Short mmCIF file of C-alpha atoms in Angstrom, two decimals:
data_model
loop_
_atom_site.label_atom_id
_atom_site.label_comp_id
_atom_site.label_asym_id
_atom_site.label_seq_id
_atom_site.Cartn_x
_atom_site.Cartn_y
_atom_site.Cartn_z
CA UNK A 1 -9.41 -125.81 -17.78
CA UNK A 2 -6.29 -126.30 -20.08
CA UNK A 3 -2.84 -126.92 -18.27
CA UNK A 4 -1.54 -123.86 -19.85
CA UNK A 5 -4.00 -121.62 -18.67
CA UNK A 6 -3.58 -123.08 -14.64
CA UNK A 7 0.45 -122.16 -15.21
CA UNK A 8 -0.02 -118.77 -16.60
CA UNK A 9 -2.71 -118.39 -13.61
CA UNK A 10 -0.11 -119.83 -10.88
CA UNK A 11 2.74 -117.77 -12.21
CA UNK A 12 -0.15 -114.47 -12.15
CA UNK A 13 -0.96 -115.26 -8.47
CA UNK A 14 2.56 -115.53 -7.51
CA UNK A 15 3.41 -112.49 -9.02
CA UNK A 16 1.23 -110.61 -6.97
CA UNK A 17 1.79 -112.06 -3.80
CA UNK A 18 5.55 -111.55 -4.33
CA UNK A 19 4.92 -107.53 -5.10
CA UNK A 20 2.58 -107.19 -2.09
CA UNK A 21 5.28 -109.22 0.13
CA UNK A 22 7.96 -106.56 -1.24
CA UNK A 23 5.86 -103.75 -1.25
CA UNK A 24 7.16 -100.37 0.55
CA UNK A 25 4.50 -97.94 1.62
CA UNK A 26 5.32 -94.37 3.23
CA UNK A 27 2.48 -93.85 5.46
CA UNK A 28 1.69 -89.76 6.76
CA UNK A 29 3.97 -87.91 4.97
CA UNK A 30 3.29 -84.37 3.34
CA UNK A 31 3.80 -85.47 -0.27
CA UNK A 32 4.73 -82.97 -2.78
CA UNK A 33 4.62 -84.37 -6.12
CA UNK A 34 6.59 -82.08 -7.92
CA UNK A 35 3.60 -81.13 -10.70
CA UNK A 36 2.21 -78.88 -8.15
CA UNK A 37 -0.25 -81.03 -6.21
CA UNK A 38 0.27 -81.76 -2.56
CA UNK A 39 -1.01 -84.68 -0.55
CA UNK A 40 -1.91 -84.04 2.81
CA UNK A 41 -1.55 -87.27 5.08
CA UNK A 42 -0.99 -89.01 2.20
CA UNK A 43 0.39 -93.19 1.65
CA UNK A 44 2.40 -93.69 -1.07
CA UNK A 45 3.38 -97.12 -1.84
CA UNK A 46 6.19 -98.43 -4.38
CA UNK A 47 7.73 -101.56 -5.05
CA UNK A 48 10.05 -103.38 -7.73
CA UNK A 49 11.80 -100.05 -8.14
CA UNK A 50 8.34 -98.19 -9.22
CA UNK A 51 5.69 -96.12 -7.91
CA UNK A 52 2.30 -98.06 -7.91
CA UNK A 53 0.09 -95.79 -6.08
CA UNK A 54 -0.47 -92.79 -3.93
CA UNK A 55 -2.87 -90.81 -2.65
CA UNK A 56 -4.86 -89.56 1.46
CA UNK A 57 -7.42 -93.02 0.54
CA UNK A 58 -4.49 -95.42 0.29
CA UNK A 59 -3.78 -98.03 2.03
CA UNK A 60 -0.53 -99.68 2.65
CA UNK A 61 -0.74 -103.28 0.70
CA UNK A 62 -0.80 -106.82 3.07
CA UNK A 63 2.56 -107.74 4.25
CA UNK A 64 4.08 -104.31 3.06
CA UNK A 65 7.03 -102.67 5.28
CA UNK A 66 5.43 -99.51 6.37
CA UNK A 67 7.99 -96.12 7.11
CA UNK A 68 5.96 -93.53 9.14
CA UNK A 69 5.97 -90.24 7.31
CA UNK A 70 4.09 -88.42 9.72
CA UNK A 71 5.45 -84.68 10.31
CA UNK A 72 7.83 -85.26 7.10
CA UNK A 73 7.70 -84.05 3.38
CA UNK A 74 7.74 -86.43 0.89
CA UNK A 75 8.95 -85.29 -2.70
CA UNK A 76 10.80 -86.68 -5.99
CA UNK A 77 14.50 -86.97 -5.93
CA UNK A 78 15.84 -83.61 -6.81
CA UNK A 79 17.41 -83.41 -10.37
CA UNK A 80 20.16 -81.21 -11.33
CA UNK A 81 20.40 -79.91 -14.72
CA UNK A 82 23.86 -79.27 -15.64
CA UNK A 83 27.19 -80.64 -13.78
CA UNK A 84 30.26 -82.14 -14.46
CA UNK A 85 29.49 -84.56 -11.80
CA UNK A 86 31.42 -87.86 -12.01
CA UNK A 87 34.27 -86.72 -14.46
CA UNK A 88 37.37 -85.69 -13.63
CA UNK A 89 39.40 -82.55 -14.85
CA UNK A 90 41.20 -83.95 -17.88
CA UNK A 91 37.59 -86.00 -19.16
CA UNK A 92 35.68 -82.78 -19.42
CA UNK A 93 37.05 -81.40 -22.68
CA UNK A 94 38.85 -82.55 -25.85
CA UNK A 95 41.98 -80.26 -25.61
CA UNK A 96 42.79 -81.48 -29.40
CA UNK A 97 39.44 -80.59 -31.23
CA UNK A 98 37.52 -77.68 -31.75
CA UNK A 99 34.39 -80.21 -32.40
CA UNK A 100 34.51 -83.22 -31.02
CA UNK A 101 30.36 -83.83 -31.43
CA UNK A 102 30.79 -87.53 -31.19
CA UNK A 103 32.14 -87.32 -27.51
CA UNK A 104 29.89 -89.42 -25.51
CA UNK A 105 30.48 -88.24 -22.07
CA UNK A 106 28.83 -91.68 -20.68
CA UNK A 107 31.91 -93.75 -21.93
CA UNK A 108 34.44 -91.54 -19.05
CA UNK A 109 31.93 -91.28 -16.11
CA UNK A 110 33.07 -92.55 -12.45
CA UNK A 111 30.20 -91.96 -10.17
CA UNK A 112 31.40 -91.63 -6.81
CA UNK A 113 29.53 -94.02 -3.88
CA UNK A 114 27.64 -92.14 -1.43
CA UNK A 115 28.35 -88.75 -2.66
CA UNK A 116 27.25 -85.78 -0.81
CA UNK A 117 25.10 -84.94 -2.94
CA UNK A 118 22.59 -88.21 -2.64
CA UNK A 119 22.70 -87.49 1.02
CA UNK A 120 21.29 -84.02 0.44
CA UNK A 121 18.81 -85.49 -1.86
CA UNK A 122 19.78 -84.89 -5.22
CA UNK A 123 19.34 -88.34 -7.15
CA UNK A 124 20.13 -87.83 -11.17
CA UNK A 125 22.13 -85.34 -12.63
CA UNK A 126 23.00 -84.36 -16.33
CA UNK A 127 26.50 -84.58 -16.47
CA UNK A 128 27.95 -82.15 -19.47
CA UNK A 129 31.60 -81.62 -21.04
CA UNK A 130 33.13 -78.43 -20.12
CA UNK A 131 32.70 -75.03 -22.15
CA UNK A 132 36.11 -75.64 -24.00
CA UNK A 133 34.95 -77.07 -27.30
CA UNK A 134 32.88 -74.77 -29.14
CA UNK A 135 31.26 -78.48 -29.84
CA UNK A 136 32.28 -80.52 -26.72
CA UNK A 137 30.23 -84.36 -27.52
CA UNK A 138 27.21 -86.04 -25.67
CA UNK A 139 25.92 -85.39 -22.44
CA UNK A 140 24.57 -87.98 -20.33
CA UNK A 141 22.08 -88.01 -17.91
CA UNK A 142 22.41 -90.41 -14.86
CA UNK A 143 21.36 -91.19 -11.19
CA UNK A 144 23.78 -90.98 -8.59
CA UNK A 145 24.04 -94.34 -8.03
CA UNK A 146 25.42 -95.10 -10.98
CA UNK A 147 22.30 -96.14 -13.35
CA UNK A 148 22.52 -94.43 -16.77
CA UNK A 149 18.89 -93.17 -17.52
CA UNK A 150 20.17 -91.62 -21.16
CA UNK A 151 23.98 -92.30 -22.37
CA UNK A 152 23.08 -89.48 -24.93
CA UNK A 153 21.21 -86.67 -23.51
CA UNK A 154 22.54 -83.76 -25.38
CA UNK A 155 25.26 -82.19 -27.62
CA UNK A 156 27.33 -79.47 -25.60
CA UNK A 157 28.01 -76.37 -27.46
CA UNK A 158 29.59 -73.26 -25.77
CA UNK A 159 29.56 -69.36 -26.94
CA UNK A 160 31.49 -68.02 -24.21
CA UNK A 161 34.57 -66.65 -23.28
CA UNK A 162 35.72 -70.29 -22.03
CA UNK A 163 36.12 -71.39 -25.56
CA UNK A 164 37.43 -68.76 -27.14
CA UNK A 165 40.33 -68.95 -25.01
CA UNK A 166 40.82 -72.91 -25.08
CA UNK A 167 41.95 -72.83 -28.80
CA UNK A 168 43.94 -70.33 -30.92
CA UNK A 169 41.13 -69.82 -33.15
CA UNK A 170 38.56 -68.78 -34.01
CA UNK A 171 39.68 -65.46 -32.11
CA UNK A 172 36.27 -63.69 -32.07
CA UNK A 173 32.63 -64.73 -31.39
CA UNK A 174 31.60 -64.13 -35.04
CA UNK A 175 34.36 -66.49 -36.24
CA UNK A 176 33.00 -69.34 -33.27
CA UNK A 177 29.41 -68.61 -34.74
CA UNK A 178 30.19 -68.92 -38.25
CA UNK A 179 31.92 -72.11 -37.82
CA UNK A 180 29.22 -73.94 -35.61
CA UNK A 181 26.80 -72.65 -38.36
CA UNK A 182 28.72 -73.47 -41.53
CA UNK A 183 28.71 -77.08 -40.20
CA UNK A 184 25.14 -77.36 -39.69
CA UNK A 185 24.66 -76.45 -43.52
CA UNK A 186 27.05 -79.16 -44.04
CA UNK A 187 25.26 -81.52 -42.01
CA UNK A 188 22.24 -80.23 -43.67
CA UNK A 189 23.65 -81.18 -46.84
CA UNK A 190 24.90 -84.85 -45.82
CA UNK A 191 28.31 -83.71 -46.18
CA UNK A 192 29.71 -84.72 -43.09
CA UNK A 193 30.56 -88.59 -42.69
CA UNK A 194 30.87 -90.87 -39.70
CA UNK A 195 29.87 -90.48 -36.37
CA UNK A 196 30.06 -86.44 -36.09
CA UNK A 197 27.85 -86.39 -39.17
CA UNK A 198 25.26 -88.46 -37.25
CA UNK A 199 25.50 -86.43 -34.02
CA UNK A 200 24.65 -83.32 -36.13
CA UNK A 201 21.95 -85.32 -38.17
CA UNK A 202 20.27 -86.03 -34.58
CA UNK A 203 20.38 -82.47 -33.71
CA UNK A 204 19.08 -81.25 -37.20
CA UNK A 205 16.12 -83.83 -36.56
CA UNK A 206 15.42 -82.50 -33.06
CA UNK A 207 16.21 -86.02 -31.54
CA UNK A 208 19.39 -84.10 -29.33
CA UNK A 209 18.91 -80.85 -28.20
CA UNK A 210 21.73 -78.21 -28.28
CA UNK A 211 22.59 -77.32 -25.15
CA UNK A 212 24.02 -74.18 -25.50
CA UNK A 213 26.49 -72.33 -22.59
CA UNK A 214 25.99 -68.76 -23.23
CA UNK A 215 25.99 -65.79 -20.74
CA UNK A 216 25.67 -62.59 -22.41
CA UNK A 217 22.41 -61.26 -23.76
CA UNK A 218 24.17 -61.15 -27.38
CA UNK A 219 25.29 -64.66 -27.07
CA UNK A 220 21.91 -65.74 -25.91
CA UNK A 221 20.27 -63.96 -28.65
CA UNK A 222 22.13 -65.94 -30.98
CA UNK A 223 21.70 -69.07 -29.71
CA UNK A 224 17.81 -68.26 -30.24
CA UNK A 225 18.55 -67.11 -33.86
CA UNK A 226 20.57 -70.37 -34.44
CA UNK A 227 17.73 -72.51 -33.45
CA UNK A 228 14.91 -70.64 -35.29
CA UNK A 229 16.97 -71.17 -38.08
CA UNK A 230 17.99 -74.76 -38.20
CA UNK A 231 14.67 -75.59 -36.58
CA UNK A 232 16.28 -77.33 -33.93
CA UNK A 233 15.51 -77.71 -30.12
CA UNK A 234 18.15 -75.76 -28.16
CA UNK A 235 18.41 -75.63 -24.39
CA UNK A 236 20.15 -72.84 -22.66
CA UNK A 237 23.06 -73.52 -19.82
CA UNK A 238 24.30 -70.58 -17.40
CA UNK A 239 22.39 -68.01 -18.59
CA UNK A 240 23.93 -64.99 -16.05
CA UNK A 241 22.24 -62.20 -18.31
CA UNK A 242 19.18 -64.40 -19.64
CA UNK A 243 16.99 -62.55 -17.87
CA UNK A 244 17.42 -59.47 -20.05
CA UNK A 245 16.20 -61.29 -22.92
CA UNK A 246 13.61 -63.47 -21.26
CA UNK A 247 10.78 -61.96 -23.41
CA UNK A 248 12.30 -63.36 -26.14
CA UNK A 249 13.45 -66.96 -25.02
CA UNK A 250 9.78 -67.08 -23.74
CA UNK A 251 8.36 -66.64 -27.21
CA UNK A 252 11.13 -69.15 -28.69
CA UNK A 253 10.27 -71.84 -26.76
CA UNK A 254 13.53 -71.61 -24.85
CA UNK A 255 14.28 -73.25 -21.93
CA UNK A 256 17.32 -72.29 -19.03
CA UNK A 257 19.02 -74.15 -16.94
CA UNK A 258 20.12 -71.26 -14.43
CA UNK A 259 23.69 -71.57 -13.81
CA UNK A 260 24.90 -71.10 -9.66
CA UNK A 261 23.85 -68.72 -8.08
CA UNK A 262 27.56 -67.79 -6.80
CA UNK A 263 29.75 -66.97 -9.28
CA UNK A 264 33.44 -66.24 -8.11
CA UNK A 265 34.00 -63.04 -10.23
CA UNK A 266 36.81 -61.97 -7.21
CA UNK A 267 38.15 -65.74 -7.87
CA UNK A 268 38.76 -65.62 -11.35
CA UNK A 269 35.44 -66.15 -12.73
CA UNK A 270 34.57 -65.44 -16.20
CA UNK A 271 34.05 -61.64 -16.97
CA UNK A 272 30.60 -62.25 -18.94
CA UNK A 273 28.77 -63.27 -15.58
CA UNK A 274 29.13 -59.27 -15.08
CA UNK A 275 25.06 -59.66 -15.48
CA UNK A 276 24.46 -62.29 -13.08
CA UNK A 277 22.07 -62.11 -10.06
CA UNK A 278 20.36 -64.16 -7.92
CA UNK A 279 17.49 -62.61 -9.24
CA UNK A 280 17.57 -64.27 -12.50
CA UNK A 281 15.52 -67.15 -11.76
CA UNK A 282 12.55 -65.49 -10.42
CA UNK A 283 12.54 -63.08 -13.92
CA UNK A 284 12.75 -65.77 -15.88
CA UNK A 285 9.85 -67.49 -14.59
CA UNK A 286 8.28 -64.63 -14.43
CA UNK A 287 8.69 -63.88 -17.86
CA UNK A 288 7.15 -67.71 -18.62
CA UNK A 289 9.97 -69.75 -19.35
CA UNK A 290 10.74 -72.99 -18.38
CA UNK A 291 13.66 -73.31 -15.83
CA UNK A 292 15.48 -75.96 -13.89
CA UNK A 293 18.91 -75.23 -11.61
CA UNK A 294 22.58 -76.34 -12.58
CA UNK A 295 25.48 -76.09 -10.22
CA UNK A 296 28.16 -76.51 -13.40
CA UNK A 297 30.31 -78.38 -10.12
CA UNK A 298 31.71 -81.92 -9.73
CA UNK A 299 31.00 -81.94 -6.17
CA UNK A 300 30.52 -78.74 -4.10
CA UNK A 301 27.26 -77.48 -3.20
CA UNK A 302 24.22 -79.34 -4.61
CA UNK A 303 21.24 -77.77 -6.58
CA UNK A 304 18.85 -78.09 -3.31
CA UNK A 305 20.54 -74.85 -2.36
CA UNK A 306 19.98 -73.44 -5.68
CA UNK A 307 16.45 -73.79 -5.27
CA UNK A 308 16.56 -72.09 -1.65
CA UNK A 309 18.70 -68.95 -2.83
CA UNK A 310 16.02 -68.43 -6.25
CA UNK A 311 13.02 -68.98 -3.36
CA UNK A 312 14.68 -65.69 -1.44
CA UNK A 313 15.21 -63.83 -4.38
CA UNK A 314 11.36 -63.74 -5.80
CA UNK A 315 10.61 -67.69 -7.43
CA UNK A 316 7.74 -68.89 -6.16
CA UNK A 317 8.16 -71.53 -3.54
CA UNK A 318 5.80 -74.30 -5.50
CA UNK A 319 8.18 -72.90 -8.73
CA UNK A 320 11.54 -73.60 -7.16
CA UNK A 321 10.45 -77.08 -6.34
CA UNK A 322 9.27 -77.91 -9.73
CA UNK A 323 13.04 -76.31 -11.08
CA UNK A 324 14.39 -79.04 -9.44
CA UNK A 325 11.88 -81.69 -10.33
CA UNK A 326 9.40 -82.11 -12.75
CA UNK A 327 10.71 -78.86 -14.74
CA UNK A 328 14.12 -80.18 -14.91
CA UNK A 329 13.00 -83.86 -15.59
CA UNK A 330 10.63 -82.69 -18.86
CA UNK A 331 13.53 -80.15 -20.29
CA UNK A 332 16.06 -83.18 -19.55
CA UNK A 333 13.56 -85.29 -21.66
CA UNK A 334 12.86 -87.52 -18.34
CA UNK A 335 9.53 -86.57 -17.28
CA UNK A 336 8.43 -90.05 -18.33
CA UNK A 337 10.75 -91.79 -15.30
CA UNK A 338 11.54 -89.13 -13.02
CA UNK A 339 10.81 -85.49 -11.51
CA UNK A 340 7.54 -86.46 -10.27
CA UNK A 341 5.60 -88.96 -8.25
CA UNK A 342 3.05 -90.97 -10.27
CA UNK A 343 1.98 -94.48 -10.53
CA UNK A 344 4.14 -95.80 -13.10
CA UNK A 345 6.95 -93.68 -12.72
CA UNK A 346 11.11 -94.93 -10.88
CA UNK A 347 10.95 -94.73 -7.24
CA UNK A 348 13.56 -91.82 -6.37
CA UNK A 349 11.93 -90.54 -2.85
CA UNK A 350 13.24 -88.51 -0.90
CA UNK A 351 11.92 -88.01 2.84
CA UNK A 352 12.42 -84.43 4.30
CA UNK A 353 12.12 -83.29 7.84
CA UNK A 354 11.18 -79.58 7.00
CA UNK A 355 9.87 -78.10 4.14
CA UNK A 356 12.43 -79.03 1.38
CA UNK A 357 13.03 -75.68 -0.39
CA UNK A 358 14.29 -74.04 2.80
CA UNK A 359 17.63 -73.64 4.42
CA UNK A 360 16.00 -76.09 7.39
CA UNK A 361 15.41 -78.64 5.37
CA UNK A 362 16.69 -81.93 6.18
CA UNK A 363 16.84 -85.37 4.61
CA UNK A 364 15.72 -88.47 6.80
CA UNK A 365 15.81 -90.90 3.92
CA UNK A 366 16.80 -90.98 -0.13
CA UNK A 367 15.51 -93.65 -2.19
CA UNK A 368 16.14 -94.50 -5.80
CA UNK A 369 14.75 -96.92 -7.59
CA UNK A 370 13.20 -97.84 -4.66
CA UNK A 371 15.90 -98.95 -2.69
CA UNK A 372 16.72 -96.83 0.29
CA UNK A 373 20.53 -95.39 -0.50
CA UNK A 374 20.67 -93.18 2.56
CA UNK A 375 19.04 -93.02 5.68
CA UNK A 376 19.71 -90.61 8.78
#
């Protein structure tokens, strides 16, 4: 037996011991995967930061730490889809540019520690500009403790009344519309340099999606147009009156991300919400398209409750969780790390004494990347 082979077998062997020895398993725990399956009694066991197994036959590795699970829910950390979480007033919006594509909202992010809303079991978060800038740069997608899963996870473009009021022109929707589109011909035809011409290359290719704030049926309609005729992947944010067109952003392909489920219309809210209900959810789904939950807050209340309120107005219960899971992970283009618990994929747990989409629910302990960041 060559020396080589007896090192690579002594560093194998102590690999393994050192990932049973550090092993975590949740023993007894409802677990809810967030696909749709549910795991009565089940063991789930994770370690270096991953999931490695789960399942009722499991059993928790030698030497593992076990946490009893028994009478609790078990599900992925909750994900919402559009905030503003992390960035402060002034570093939502370029006040000097109409299009500022090559914004990268990463670059300005200051995660708070031990925010509120870890400890109510939200764990990642795509964190957008504001709805100034008809173009307003890069979202980013990141978990709440700070980790950066994609610096670049979309380009921010808004339709509503919030930019049309941010800049002395255009002065009409048309005018907004007929800029945004004359620049994706440009792009089209490689005639815009530098970094903004690569954003819009990237979107044009269908490597960033558009995430588009729009509230009206009309502006909705022609975010749908827009994409059919670019052929580019769009992704709709807010949404108030989407459900009045949800036939059609089912047969586009189009996914929402359902904006709160409050909107202060007595507080100055904007006056295109006029369609909004808490209804909107549960048509949309309905209808068959793909939803996850946004707050569009820096703090406040957290998507969990987003979830409940959709739940009492009509979404199925096993619907509402995937919204804020494995639906929101795969239209965040994170379905491959998080939103769902699988062998393979980060460790964001989150340990629930009742069910989790209900206004009893509780959290008893949040993990993320396997490292327990909260514990009651």
């Amino acid at each position: 037996m060559g020396r080589a082979f007896v090192s690579a077998l002594a560093v194998l062997v102590a690999s393994v011991c050192w990932s049973q020895e550090n092993s975590v398993a949740i023993r007894g725990a409802s677990v809810l995967t967030g696909d749709g399956a549910i795991i009565e009694a089940g063991t789930l066991v994770y370690a270096g930061g991953k999931i490695n197994e789960l399942g009722r036959e499991v059993a928790p590795p030698a030497g593992a730490d076990v946490i009893d699970g028994e009478g609790l829910y078990a599900t992925p950390g909750f994900i919402d889809a559009y905030s503003h979480f992390g960035l402060g007033f002034s570093a939502r919006s370029d006040r000097e540019n109409l299009m500022a594509a090559s914004r990268r909202i990463a670059d300005v992010l200051e995660i708070p520690p031990d925010s509120e809303w870890l400890r109510s079991g939200v764990t990642t978060t795509y964190v957008s500009p504001s709805g100034q800038n008809l173009i307003g740069g890069m979202g980013a997608v990141v978990k709440l403790t700070g980790v950066i899963v994609r610096g670049e996870g979309g380009v921010s473009a808004s339709f509503g009344e919030t930019a049309l009021e941010a800049f002395d022109a255009p002065t009409t929707r048309q005018g907004m519309v007929g800029i945004l589109r004359q620049t994706f011909v440009r792009a089209q035809e490689d005639a815009i340099e530098g970094d903004e011409g690569r954003v819009f290359a990237r979107v044009l290719s269908g490597e960033l999606p558009l995430r588009v704030l729009a509230n009206t049926p009309d502006d909705i309609l022609t975010a749908i147009r827009l994409a059919d005729e670019f052929d580019s992947k769009v992704i709709l944010d807010s949404g108030a009156g989407a459900y009045r067109v949800s036939r059609e952003l089912a047969a586009a392909g189009v996914p929402v991300v359902v904006g709160p489920s409050i909107v202060g219309m007595g507080n100055g809210g904007p006056y295109e919400t006029f369609a909004h209900t808490p209804a909107n959810a549960a048509w949309l789904h309905e209808a068959g398209v793909r939803i996850a939950f946004g707050t569009a807050s820096a703090g406040g209340r957290s998507v969990a409750m987003e979830a409940v309120v959709a739940k009492a107005h009509g979404l199925p219960e096993e619907a509402a969780l995937r919204a804020v899971t494995s639906d929101a992970a795969a239209i965040l283009g994170i379905g491959d790390r998080v939103g769902t618990l699988a062998p393979g994929l980060d460790a964001d747990i989150v340990l629930w004494r009742n069910h989790p989409i209900s206004t009893w629910a509780e959290t008893v302990r949040v993990i993320v990347d396997g490292e327990t960041v909260f514990e009651r």
